[in-house]
Structures are given as structure tokens and as C-alpha cells.
PDB file of C-alpha atoms in Angstrom:
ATOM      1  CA  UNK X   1       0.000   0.000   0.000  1.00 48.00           C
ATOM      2  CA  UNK X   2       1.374   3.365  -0.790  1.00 50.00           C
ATOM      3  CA  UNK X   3       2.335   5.214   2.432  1.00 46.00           C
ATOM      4  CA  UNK X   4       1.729   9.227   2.509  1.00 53.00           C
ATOM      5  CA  UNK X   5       5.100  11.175   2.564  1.00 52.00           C
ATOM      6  CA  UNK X   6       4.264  12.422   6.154  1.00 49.00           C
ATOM      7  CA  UNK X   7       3.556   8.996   7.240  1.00 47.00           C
ATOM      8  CA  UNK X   8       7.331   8.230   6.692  1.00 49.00           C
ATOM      9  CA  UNK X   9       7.917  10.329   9.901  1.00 48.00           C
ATOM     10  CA  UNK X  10       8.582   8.908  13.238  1.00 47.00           C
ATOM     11  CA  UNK X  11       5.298   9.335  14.387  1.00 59.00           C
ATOM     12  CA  UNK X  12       2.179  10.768  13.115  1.00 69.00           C
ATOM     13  CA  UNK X  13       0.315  13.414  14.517  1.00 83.00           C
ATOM     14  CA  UNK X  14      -3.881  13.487  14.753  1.00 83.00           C
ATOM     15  CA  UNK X  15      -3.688  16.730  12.653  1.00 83.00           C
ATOM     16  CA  UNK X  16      -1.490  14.587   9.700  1.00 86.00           C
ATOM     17  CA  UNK X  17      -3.610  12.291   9.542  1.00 88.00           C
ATOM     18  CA  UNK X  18      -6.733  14.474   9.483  1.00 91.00           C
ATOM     19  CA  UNK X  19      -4.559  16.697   6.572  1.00 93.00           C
ATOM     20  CA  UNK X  20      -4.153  13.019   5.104  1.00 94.00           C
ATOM     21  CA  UNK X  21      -7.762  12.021   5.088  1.00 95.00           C
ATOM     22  CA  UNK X  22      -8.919  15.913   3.607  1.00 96.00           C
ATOM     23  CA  UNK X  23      -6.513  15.732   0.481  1.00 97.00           C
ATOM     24  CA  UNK X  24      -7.502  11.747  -0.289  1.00 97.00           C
ATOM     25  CA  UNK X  25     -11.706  12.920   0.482  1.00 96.00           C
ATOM     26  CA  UNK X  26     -11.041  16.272  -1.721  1.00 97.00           C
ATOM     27  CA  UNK X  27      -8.900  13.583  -4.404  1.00 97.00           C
ATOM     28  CA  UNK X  28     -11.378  11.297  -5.064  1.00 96.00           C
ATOM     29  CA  UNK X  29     -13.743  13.945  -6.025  1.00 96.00           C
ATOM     30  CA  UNK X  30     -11.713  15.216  -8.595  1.00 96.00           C
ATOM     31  CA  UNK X  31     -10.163  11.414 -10.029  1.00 95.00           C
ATOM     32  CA  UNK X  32     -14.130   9.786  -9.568  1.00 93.00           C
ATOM     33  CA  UNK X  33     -15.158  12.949 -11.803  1.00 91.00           C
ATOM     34  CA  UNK X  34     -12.585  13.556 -14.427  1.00 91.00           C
ATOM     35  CA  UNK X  35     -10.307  10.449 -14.162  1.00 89.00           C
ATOM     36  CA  UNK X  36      -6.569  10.221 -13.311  1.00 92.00           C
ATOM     37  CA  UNK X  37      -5.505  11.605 -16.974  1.00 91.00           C
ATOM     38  CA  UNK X  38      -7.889  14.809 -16.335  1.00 92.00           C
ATOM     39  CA  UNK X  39      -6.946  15.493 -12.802  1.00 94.00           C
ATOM     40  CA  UNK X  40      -4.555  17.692 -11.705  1.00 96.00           C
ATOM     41  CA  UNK X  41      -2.643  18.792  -8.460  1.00 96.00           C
ATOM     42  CA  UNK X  42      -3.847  22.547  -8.372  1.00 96.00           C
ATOM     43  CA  UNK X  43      -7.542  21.091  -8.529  1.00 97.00           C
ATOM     44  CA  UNK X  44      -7.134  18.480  -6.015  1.00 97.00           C
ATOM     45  CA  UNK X  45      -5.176  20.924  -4.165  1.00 97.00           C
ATOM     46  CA  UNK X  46      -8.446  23.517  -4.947  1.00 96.00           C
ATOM     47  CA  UNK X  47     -10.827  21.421  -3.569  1.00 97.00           C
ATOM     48  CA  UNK X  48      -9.196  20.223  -0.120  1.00 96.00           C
ATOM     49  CA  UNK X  49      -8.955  24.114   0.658  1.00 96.00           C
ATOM     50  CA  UNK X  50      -5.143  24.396   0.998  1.00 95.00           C
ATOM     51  CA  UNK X  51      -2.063  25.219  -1.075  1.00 95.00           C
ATOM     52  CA  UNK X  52      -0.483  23.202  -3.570  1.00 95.00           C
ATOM     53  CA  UNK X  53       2.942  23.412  -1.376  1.00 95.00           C
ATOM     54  CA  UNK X  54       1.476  22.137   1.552  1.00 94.00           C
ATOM     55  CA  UNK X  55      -0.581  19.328   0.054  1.00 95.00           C
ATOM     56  CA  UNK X  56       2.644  18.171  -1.488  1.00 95.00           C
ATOM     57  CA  UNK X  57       4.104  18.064   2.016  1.00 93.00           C
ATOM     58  CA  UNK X  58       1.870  14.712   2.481  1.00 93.00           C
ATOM     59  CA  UNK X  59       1.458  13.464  -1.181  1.00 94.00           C
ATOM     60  CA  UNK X  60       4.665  14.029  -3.150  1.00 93.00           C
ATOM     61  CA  UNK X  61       2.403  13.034  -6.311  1.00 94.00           C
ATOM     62  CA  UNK X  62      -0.945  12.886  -7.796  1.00 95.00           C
ATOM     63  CA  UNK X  63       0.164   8.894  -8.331  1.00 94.00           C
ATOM     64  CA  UNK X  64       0.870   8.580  -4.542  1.00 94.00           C
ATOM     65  CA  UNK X  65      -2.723  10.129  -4.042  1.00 96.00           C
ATOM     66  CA  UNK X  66      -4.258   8.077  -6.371  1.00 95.00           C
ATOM     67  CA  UNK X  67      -2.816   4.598  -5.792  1.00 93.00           C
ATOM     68  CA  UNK X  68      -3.577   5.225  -1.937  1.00 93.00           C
ATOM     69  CA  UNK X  69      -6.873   5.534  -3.105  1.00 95.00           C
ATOM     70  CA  UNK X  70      -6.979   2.675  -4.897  1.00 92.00           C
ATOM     71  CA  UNK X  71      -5.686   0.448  -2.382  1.00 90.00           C
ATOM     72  CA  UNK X  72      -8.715   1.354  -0.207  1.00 90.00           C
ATOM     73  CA  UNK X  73     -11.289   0.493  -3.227  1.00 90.00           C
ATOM     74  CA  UNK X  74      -9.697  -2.428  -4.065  1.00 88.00           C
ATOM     75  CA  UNK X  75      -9.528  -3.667  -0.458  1.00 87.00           C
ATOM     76  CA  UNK X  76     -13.510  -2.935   0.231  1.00 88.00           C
ATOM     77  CA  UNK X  77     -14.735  -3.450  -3.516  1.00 86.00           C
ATOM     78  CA  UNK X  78     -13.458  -7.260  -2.850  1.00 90.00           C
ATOM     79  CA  UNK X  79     -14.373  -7.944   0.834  1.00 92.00           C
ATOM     80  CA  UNK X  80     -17.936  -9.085  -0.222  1.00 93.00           C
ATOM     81  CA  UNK X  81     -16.606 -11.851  -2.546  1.00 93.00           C
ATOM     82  CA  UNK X  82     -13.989 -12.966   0.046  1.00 93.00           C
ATOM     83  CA  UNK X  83     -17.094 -12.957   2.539  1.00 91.00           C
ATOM     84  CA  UNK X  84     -18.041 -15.981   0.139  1.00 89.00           C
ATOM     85  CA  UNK X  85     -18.911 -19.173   2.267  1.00 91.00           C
ATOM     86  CA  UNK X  86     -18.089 -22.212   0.193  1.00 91.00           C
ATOM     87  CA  UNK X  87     -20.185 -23.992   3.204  1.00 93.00           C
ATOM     88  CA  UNK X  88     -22.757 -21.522   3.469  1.00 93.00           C
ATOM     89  CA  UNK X  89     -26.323 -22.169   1.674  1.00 96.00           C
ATOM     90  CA  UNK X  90     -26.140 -21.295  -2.405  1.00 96.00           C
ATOM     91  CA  UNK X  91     -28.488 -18.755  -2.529  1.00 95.00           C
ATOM     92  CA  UNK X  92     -28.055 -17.350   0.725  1.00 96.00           C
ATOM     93  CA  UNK X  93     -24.446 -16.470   0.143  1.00 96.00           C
ATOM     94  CA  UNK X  94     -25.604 -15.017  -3.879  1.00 96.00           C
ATOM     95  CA  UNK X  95     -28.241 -13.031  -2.196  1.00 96.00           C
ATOM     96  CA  UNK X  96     -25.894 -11.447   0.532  1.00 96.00           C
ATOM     97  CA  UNK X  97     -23.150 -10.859  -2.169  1.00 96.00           C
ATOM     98  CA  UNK X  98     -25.749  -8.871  -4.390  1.00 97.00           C
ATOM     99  CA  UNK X  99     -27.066  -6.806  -1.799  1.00 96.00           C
ATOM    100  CA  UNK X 100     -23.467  -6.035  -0.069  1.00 96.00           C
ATOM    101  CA  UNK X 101     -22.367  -5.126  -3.659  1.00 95.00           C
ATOM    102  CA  UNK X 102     -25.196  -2.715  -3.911  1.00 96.00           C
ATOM    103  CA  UNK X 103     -25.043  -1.423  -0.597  1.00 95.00           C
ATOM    104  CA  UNK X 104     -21.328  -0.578  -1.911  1.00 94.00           C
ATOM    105  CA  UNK X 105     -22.673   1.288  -4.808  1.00 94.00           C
ATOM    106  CA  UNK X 106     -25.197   2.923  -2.762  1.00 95.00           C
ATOM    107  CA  UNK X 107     -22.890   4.448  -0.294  1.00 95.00           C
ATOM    108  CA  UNK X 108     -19.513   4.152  -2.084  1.00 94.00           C
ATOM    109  CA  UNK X 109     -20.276   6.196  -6.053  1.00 94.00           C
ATOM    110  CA  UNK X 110     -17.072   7.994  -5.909  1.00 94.00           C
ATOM    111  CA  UNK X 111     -15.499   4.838  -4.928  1.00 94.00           C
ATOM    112  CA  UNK X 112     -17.019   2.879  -7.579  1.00 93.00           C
ATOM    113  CA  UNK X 113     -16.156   5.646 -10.602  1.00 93.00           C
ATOM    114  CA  UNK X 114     -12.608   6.159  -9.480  1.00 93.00           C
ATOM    115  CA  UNK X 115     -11.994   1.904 -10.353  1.00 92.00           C
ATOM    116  CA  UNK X 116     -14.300   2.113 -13.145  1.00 92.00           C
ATOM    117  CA  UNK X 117     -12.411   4.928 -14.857  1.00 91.00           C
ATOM    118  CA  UNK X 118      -8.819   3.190 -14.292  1.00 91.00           C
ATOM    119  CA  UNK X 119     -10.147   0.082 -15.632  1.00 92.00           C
ATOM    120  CA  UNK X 120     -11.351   2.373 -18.503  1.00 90.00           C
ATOM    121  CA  UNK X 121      -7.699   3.522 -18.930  1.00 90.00           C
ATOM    122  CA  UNK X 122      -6.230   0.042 -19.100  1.00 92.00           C
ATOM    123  CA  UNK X 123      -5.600  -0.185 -15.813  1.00 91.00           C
ATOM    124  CA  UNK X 124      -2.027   1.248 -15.848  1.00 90.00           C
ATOM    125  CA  UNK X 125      -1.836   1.638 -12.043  1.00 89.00           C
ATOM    126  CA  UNK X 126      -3.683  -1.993 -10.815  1.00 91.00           C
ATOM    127  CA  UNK X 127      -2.865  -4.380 -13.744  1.00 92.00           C
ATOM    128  CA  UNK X 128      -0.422  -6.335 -11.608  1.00 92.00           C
ATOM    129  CA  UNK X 129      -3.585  -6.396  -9.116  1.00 91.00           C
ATOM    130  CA  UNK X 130      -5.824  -7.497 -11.350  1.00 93.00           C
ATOM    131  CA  UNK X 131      -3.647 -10.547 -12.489  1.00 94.00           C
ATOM    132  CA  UNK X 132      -2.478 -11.642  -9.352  1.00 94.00           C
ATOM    133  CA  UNK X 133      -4.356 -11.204  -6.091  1.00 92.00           C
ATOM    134  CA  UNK X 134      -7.786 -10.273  -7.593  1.00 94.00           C
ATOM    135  CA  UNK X 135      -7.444 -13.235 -10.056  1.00 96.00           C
ATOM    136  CA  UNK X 136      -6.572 -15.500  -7.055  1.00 96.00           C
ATOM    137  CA  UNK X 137      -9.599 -14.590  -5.287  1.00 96.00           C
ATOM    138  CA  UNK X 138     -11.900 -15.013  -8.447  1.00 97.00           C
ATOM    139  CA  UNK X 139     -10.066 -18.585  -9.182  1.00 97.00           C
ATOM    140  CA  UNK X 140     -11.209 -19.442  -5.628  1.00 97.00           C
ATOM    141  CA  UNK X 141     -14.583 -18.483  -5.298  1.00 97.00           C
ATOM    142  CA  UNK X 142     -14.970 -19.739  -9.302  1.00 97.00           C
ATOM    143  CA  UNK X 143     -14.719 -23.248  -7.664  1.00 97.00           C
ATOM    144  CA  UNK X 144     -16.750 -22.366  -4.507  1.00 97.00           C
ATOM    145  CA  UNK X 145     -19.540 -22.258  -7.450  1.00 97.00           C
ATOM    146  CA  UNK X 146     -18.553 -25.221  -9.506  1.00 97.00           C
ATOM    147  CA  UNK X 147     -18.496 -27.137  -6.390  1.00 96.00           C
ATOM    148  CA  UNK X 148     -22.309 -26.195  -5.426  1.00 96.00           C
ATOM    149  CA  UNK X 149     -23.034 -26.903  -9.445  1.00 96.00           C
ATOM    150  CA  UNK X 150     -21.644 -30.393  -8.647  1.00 96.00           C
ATOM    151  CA  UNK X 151     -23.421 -31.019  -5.888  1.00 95.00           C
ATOM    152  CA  UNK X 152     -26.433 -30.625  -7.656  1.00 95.00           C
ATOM    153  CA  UNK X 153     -27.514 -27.195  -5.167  1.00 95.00           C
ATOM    154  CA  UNK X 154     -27.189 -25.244  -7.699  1.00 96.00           C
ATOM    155  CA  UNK X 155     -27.538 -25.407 -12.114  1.00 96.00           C
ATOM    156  CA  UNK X 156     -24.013 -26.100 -14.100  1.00 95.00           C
ATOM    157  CA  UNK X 157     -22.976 -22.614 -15.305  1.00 96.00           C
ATOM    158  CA  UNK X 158     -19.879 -20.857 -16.252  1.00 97.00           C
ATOM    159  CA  UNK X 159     -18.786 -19.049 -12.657  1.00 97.00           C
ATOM    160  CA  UNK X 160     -16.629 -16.415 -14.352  1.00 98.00           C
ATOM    161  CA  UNK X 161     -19.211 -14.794 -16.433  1.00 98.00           C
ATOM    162  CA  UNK X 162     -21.950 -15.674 -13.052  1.00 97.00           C
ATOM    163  CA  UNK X 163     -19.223 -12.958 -10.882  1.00 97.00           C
ATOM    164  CA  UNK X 164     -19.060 -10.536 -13.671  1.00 97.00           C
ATOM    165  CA  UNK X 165     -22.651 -10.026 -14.466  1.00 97.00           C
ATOM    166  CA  UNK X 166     -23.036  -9.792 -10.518  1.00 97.00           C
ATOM    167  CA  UNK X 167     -20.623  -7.196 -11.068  1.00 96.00           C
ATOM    168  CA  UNK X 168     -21.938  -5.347 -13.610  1.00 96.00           C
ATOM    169  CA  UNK X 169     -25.329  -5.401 -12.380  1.00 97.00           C
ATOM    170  CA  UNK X 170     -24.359  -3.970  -9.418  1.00 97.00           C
ATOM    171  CA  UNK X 171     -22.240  -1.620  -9.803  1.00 95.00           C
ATOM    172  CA  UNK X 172     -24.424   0.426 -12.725  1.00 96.00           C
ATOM    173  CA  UNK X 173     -26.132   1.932  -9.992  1.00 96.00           C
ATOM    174  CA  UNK X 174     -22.918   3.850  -8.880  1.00 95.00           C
ATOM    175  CA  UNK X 175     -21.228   4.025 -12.248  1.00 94.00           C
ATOM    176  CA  UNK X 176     -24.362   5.762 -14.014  1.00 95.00           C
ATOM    177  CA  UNK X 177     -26.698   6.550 -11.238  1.00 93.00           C
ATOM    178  CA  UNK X 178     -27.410  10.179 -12.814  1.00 93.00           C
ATOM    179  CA  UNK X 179     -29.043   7.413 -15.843  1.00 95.00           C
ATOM    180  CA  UNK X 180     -30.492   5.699 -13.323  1.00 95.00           C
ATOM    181  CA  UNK X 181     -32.625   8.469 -11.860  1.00 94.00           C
ATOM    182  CA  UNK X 182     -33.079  10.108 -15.414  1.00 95.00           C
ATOM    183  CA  UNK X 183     -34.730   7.071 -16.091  1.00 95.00           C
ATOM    184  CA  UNK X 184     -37.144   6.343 -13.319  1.00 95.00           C
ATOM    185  CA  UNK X 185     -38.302   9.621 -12.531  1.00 94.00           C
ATOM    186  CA  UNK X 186     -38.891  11.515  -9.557  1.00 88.00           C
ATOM    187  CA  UNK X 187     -41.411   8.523  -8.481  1.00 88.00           C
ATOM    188  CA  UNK X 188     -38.669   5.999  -8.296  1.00 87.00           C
ATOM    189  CA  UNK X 189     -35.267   7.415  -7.958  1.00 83.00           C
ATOM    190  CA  UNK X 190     -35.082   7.469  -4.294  1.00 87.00           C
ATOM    191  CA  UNK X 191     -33.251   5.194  -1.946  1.00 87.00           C
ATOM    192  CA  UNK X 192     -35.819   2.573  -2.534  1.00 91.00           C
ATOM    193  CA  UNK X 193     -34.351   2.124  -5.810  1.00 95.00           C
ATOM    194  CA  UNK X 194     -31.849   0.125  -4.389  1.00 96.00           C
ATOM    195  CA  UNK X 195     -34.203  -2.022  -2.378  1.00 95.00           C
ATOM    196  CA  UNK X 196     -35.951  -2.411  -6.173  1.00 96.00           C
ATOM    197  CA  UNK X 197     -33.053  -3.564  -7.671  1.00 97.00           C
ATOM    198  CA  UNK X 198     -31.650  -5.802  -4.557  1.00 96.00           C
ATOM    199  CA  UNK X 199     -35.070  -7.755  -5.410  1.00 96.00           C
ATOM    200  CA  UNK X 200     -35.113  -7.871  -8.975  1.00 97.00           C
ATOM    201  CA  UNK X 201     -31.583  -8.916  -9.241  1.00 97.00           C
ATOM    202  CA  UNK X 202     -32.167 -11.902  -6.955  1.00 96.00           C
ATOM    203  CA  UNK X 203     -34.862 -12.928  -8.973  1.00 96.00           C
ATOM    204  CA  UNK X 204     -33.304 -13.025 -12.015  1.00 96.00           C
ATOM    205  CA  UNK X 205     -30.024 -14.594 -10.479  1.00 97.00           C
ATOM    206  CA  UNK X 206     -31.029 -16.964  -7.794  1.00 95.00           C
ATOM    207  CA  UNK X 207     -33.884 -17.557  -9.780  1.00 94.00           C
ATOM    208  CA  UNK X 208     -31.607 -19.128 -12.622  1.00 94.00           C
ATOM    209  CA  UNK X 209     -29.588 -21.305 -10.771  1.00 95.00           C
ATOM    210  CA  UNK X 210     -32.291 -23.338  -9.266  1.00 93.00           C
ATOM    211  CA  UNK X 211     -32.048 -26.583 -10.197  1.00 90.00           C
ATOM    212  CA  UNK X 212     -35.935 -27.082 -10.312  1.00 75.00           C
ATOM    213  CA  UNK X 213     -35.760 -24.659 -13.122  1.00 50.00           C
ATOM    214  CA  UNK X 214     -33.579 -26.505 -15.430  1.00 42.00           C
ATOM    215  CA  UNK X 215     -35.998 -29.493 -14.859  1.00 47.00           C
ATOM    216  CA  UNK X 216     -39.061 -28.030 -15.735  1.00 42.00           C
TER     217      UNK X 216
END
């Protein structure tokens, strides 16, 4: 994980890390808006209220900024799927993974549109992430699923493409949630939207994988 320039000092002070936390809250604004290529210092700088000079007292960079940030995402975008019970009930544990991912896109947009545009980019800054531990954890949980397939609990299907449509489905309430509320209109664009989609989504998914259904 990248460590803050300050946090190479002895000992951190409560007001460093409060400095810390203002400049990585006011940068992922600015990197979850334009992207990493269309940021820049002066407007991160702009938006956490303080001078250029002294928010490069704690990030030398706008890369040490944004990796730091992406540490975090990557870290709490994942910890659903490695929540994942391989002993748990099948459609208990997809039900609680859909709803944890949209509570994530509920409360975590910014979160969700800073990964979205580096993946967008090619994912100069996490590639190495995305091949190694991320892959690791997908490999796993891939044959939590194959496993319940097997077992006949729940119908043969490709586990891959089952955790990226989760994904996708998910996370298109953070990544275009101004289409989203275009959409559905005063009416329906509150918060329940969320409770909407939590039960539509585990219809159509949970819903699929019974095995009664590939039977009938």
C-alpha cells in the first residue's frame, strides 16, 4: 500500500492524519469525476482548501494520491466476494453478495467511478492487481460455485461470467446513477431504488440457478 510522505515520519500526529484524510476525500472527487488523466494537483489541491505546497508536504504526487486511493477500493470493492462461504447455503451467500455489492454502490459512487475509470484507462496503475491477487480470489470463489453446481444445489454454469454479471449489475447503480434516476423519474429514484433492484436482481439470479428450473 502506498504510504503518505508524512507517514514516513517517526510518528504521526492526529492533525497529519486528518490533513491526510482531507486531500484523499477532496482527491477522489476530482479522479471519480474527471479520471486520473484529467486530474490535476492545483484542482485536487483547490478542492481540499489548501495550497499546492502544503498538500505536497503529504502526497509528493498525484500517483501517490491516487494509488492510496486505490488500495482502499480495491480492499472494500473485494471484501464481499472474500465474505463468500463455500459452506454456506447457495443462494443465501448469492443473495448477501448482491445486496453487499449494492449497498457498496449505494454508499460508495465515488469509490465505484474512481476503479471504473482506471479500468477504462487500461488499468495502468492496478494491472499487476488485477492478475495476481484479484485473479486469485476469483479462481477461488470460481470453484466455490462449480463445487455447489456439482453437488447438484445449484444449475451447471460458467462461474466467471456468473461474478461478472453480478458485477456489472451492481455496480451500474454507482457508475451511471445520474441514468439511473433520469430514467425512473422523480417517483422511483429514491433510496428505494436500491431495495428495487436488490429484489429484482435476486430474482433473475437466484432464480436461474435453481435446479428445479432446469428441470421443468
Amino acid at each position: 500500500m502506498t504510504i503518505p510522505r508524512a507517514a514516513k515520519t517517526l510518528r504521526r500526529t492526529r492533525i497529519q492524519e486528518e490533513k491526510e484524510e482531507q486531500i484523499l476525500e477532496a482527491a477522489l472527487d476530482v479522479f471519480s469525476a474527471s479520471g486520473f488523466r484529467g486530474s490535476t494537483i492545483d484542482q485536487i489541491a483547490e478542492v481540499a482548501g489548501m495550497s499546492k505546497p502544503n498538500l505536497l508536504y503529504y502526497f509528493r504526487t498525484k500517483e501517490a494520491m491516487h494509488r492510496a486511493l486505490i488500495d482502499r477500493v480495491l480492499y472494500t470493492w473485494l471484501e464481499p466476494l472474500r465474505a463468500f462461504d463455500a459452506e454456506g447455503n447457495p443462494e443465501e451467500e448469492i443473495r448477501s453478495y448482491i445486496r453487499r455489492k449494492l449497498e457498496m454502490a449505494r454508499d460508495f459512487p465515488r469509490e465505484s467511478r474512481l476503479f471504473a475509470n482506471e479500468v477504462l484507462q487500461g488499468a495502468p496503475h492496478i494491472e499487476d492487481e488485477l492478475k495476481g491477487p484479484l485473479k486469485e480470489l476469483v479462481d477461488e470463489k470460481a470453484e466455490v460455485i462449480r463445487a455447489w453446481a456439482k453437488a447438484g444445489k445449484i444449475v451447471k454454469c460458467d462461474p466467471y461470467h456468473l461474478i461478472f454479471s453480478i458485477w456489472s449489475t451492481t455496480q451500474h447503480y454507482a457508475d451511471f446513477d445520474v441514468q439511473v434516476r433520469a430514467v425512473l423519474g422523480q417517483e422511483h429514484s429514491g433510496e428505494g431504488r436500491f431495495e428495487d433492484a436488490a429484489r429484482f436482481l435476486e430474482q433473475l439470479f437466484i432464480g436461474g440457478l435453481r435446479p428445479d428450473r432446469s428441470e421443468t
